[in-house]
Short mmCIF file of C-alpha atoms and ligand atoms in Angstrom, two decimals:
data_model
loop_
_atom_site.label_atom_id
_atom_site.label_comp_id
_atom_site.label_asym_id
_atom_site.label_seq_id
_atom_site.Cartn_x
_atom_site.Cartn_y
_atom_site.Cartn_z
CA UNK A 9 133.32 84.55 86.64
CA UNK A 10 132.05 84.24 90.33
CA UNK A 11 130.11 87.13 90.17
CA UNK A 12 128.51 86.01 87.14
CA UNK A 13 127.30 82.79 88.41
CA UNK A 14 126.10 84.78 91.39
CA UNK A 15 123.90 87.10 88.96
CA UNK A 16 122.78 84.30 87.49
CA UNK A 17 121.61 82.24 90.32
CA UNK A 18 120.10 85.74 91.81
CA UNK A 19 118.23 86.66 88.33
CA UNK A 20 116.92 82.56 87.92
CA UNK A 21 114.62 83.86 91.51
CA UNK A 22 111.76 86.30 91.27
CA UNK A 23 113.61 89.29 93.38
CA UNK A 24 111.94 90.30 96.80
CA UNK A 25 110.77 93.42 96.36
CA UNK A 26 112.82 95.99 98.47
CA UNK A 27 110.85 97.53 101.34
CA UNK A 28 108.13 100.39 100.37
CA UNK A 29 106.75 102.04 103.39
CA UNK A 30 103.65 102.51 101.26
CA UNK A 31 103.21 99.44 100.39
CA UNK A 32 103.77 98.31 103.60
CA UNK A 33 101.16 100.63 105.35
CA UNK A 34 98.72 98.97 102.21
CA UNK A 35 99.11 95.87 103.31
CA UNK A 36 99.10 96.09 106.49
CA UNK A 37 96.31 98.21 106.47
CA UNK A 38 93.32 95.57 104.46
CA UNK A 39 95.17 92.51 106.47
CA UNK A 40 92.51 90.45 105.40
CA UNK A 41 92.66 90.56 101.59
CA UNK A 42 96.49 91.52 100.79
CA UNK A 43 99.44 89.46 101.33
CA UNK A 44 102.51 90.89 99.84
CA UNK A 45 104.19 93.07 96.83
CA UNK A 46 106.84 92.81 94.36
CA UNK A 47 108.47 95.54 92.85
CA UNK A 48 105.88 95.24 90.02
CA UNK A 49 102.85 93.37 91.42
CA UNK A 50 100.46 93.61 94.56
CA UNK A 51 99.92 90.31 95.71
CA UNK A 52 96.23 89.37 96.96
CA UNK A 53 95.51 86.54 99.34
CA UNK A 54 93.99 84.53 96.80
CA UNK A 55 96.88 84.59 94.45
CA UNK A 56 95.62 87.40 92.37
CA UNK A 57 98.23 90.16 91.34
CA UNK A 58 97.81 93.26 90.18
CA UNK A 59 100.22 95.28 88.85
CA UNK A 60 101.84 98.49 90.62
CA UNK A 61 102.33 101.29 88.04
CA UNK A 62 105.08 103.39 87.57
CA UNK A 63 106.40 104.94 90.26
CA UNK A 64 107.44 108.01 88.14
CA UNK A 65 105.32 111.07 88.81
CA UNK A 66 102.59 111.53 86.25
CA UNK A 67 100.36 114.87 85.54
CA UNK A 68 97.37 115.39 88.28
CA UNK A 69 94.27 114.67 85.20
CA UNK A 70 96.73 111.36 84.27
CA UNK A 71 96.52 109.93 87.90
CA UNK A 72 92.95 110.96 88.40
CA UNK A 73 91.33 109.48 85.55
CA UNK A 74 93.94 106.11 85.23
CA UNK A 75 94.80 106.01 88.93
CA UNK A 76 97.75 103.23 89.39
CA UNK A 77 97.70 101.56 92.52
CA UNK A 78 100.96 103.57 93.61
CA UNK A 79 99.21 106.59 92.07
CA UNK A 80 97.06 106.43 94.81
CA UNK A 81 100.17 107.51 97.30
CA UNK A 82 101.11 110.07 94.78
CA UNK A 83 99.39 113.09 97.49
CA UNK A 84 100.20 112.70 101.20
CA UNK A 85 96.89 112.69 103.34
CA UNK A 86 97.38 115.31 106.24
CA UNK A 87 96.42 114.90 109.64
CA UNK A 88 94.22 117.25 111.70
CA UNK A 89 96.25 121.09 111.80
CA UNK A 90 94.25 123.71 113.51
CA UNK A 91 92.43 125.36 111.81
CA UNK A 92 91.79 123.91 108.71
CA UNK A 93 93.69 125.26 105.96
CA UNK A 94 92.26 125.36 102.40
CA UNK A 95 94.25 122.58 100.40
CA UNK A 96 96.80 123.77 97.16
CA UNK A 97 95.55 123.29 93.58
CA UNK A 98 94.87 119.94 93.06
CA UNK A 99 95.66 118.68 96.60
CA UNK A 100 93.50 116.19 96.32
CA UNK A 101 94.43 113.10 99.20
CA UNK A 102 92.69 110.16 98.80
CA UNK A 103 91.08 111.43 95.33
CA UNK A 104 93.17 109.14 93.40
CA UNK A 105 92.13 105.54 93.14
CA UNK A 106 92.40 102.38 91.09
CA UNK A 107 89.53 101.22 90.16
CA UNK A 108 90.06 97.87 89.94
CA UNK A 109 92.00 97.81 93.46
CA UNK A 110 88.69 98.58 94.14
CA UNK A 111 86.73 96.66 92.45
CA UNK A 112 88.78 93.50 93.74
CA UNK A 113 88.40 95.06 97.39
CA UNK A 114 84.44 94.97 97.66
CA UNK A 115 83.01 94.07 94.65
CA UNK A 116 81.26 95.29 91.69
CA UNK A 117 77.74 96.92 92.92
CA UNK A 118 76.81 96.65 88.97
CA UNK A 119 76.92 93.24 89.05
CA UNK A 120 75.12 93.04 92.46
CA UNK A 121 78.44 91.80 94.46
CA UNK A 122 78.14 94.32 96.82
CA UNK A 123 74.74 94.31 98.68
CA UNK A 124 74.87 90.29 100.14
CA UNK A 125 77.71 92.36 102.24
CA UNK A 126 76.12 95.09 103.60
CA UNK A 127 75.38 95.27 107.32
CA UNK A 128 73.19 97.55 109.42
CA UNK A 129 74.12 99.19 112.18
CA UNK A 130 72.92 102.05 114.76
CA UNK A 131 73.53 105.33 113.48
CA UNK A 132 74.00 107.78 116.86
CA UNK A 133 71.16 105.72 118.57
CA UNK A 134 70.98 108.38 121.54
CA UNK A 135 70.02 110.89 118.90
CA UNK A 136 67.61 109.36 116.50
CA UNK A 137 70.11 108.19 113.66
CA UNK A 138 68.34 105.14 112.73
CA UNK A 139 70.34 102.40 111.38
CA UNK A 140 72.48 102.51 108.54
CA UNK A 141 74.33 99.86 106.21
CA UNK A 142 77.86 99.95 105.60
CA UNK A 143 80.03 96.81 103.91
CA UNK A 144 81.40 94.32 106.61
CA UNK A 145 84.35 94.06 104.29
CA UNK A 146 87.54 95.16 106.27
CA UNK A 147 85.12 95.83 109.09
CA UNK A 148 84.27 99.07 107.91
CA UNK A 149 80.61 98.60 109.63
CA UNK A 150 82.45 97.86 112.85
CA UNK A 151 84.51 100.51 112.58
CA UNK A 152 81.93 103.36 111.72
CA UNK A 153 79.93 101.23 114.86
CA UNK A 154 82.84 102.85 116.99
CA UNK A 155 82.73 106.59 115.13
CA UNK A 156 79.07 106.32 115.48
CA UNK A 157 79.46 105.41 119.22
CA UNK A 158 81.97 108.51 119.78
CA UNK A 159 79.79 110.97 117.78
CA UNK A 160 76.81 109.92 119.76
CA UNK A 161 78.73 111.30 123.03
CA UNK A 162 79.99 114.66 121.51
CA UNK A 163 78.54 117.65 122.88
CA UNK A 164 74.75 118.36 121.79
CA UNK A 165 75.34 121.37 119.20
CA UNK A 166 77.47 119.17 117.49
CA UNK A 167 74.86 116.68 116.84
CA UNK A 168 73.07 118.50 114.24
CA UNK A 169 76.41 118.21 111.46
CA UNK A 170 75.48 114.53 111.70
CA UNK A 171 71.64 113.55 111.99
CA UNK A 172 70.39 113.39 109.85
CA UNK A 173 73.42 111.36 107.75
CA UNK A 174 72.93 111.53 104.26
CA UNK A 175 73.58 107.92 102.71
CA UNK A 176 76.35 105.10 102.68
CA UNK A 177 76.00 102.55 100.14
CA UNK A 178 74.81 104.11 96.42
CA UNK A 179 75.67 102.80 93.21
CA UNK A 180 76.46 105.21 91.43
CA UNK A 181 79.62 107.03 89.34
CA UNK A 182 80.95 110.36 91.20
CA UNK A 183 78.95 113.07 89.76
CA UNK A 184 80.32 114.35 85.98
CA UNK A 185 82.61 111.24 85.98
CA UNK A 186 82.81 107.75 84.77
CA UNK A 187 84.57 106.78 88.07
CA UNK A 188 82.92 104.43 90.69
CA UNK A 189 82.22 106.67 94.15
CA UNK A 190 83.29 104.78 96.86
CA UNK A 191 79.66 104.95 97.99
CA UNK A 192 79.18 102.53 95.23
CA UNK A 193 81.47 100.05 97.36
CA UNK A 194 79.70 100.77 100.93
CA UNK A 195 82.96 102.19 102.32
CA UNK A 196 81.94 105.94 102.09
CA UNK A 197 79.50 108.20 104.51
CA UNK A 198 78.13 111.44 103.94
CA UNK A 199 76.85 113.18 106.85
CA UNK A 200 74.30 115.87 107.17
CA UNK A 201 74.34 117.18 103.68
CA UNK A 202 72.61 120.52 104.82
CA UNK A 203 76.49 121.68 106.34
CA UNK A 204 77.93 120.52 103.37
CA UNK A 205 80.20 122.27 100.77
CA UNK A 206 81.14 120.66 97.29
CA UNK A 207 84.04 121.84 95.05
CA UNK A 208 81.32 121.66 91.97
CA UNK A 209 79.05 123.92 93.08
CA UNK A 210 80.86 125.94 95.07
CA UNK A 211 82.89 127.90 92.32
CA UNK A 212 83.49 131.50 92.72
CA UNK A 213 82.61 134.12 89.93
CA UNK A 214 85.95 133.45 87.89
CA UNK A 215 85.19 129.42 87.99
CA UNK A 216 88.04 129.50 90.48
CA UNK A 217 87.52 126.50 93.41
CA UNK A 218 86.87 128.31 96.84
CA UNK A 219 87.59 126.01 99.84
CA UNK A 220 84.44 126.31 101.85
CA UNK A 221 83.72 123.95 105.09
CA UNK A 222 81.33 124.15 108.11
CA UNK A 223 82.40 120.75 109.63
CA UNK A 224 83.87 120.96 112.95
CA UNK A 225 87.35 119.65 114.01
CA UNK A 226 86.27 117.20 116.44
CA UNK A 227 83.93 115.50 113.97
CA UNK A 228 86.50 115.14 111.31
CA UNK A 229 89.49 113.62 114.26
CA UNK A 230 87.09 110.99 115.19
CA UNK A 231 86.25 109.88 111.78
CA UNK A 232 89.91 109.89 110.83
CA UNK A 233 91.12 108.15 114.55
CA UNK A 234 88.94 105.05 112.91
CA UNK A 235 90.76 105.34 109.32
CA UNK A 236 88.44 107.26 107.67
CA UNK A 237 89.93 110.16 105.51
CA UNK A 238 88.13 113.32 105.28
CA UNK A 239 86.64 114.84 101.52
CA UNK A 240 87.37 118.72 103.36
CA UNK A 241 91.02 118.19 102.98
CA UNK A 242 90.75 117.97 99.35
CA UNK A 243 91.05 121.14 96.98
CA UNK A 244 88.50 119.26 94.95
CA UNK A 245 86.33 119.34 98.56
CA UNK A 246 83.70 117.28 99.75
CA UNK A 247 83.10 118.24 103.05
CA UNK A 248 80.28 115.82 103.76
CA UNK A 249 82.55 113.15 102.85
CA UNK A 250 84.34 110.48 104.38
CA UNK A 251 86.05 106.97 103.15
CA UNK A 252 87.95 104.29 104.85
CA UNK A 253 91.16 104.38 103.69
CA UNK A 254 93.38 103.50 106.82
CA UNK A 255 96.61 103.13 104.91
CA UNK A 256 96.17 106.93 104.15
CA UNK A 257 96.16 107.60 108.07
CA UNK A 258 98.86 105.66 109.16
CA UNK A 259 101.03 106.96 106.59
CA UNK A 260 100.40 110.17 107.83
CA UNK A 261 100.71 109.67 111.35
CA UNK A 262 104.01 107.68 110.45
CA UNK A 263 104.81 111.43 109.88
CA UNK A 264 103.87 112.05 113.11
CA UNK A 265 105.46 110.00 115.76
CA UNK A 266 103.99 111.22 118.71
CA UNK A 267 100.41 111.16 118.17
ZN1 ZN B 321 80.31 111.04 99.75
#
């Protein structure tokens, strides 16, 4: 009889939700925006919540084209191995997102919520870059401020892979999707696109995906040091390609301890 008035009073109380390291590293990763989770619902600052998904494993097309927000953790993000090793079918890190996390996150560029939050800065100033526009939203301008600042020091040959850069802020779906690039949300950064490789039209004879890349190392670690994951560690590759996603990162280097 005890026990049942205990499940009772438990059960009349929304349950905490019990500890999710990848949650956790969500939250604490867009500290601004996100406050909490339940074992259902994200919980935004404002009071919005958005539900979770199933944490059940669901086929690789599935996730891709109906991404839940704990879909998005379905592939662990790698950190830097040397060399770079071509990715496994469908290996995709970072590939998977909910739209409407999104969406939420910075706005809807097709109803011009975007732009008003787009700020310029100095693309490798010692080399010409010009200045570029990146959303202030989670400080991602700030923080590709500080990649831009380390590129700009990295040895001269190096220098070519990244001026000219090839765009930031586009609205526009990824190409042969309906899916919003994360371009389209001023988060995303192509660099030079003369070095880079595409899964799309890179396919060999048999349509088989070839893993191609002509990025260096030390470009890709200083991108990713600031929490920006890398489109080359993809199977689907974009090589060009890089998005903040800093919960990706510190996941992985929770991995790691002793980076
Ligand atoms: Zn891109």
């Amino acid at each position: 009889m005890r026990y049942c008035f205990i499940g009772l009073l438990l059960a009349s109380f929304s349950a905490p939700a019990l500890a999710d390291p990848k949650l956790d590293a969500l939250v604490a990763a867009y500290p601004d925006t996100l406050a909490s989770y339940t074992d259902s619902e994200l919980v935004w600052k404002d009071g919005t919540r958005m539900p979770l998904g199933s944490a059940v494993e669901r086929p690789f097309t599935e996730m891709l084209d109906h991404a839940t927000i704990r879909d998005q953790f379905a592939i662990p993000y790698p950190l830097a191995t040397a060399p770079f090793q071509p990715p496994g079918t469908n290996v995709d890190p970072g590939r998977i997102r909910n739209e409407a996390f999104f969406l939420k996150m910075y706005g809807d560029c097709r109803k011009g919520q975007v732009l008003s939050n787009l700020r310029e800065i100095a693309w490798l100033p010692r080399h010409g870059g010009g200045t570029v526009r990146a959303t202030a939203i989670n400080g991602v301008a700030d923080r590709l401020a500080k990649v831009s600042e380390e590129l700009d020091a990295l040895p001269a040959d190096l220098i070519r892979y990244l001026v000219p850069m090839s765009g930031i802020y586009n609205c526009r779906p990824i190409a042969q999707t309906n899916r919003l690039s994360v371009h389209a949300f001023g988060a995303a950064i192509d660099i030079n696109a003369k070095f880079g490789n595409y899964w799309l039209w890179s396919k060999g004879a048999s349509g088989a995906i070839v893993w191609r890349n002509q990025i260096p190392q030390k470009i890709v670690e200083i991108f990713e040091r600031h929490g920006f994951i890398w489109g080359g560690r993809w199977y689907h590759f974009d090589s060009l390609h890089f998005e903040y996603r800093p919960e990706l990162i510190a996941l992985a280097k929770q991995g790691r301890p002793n980076d």
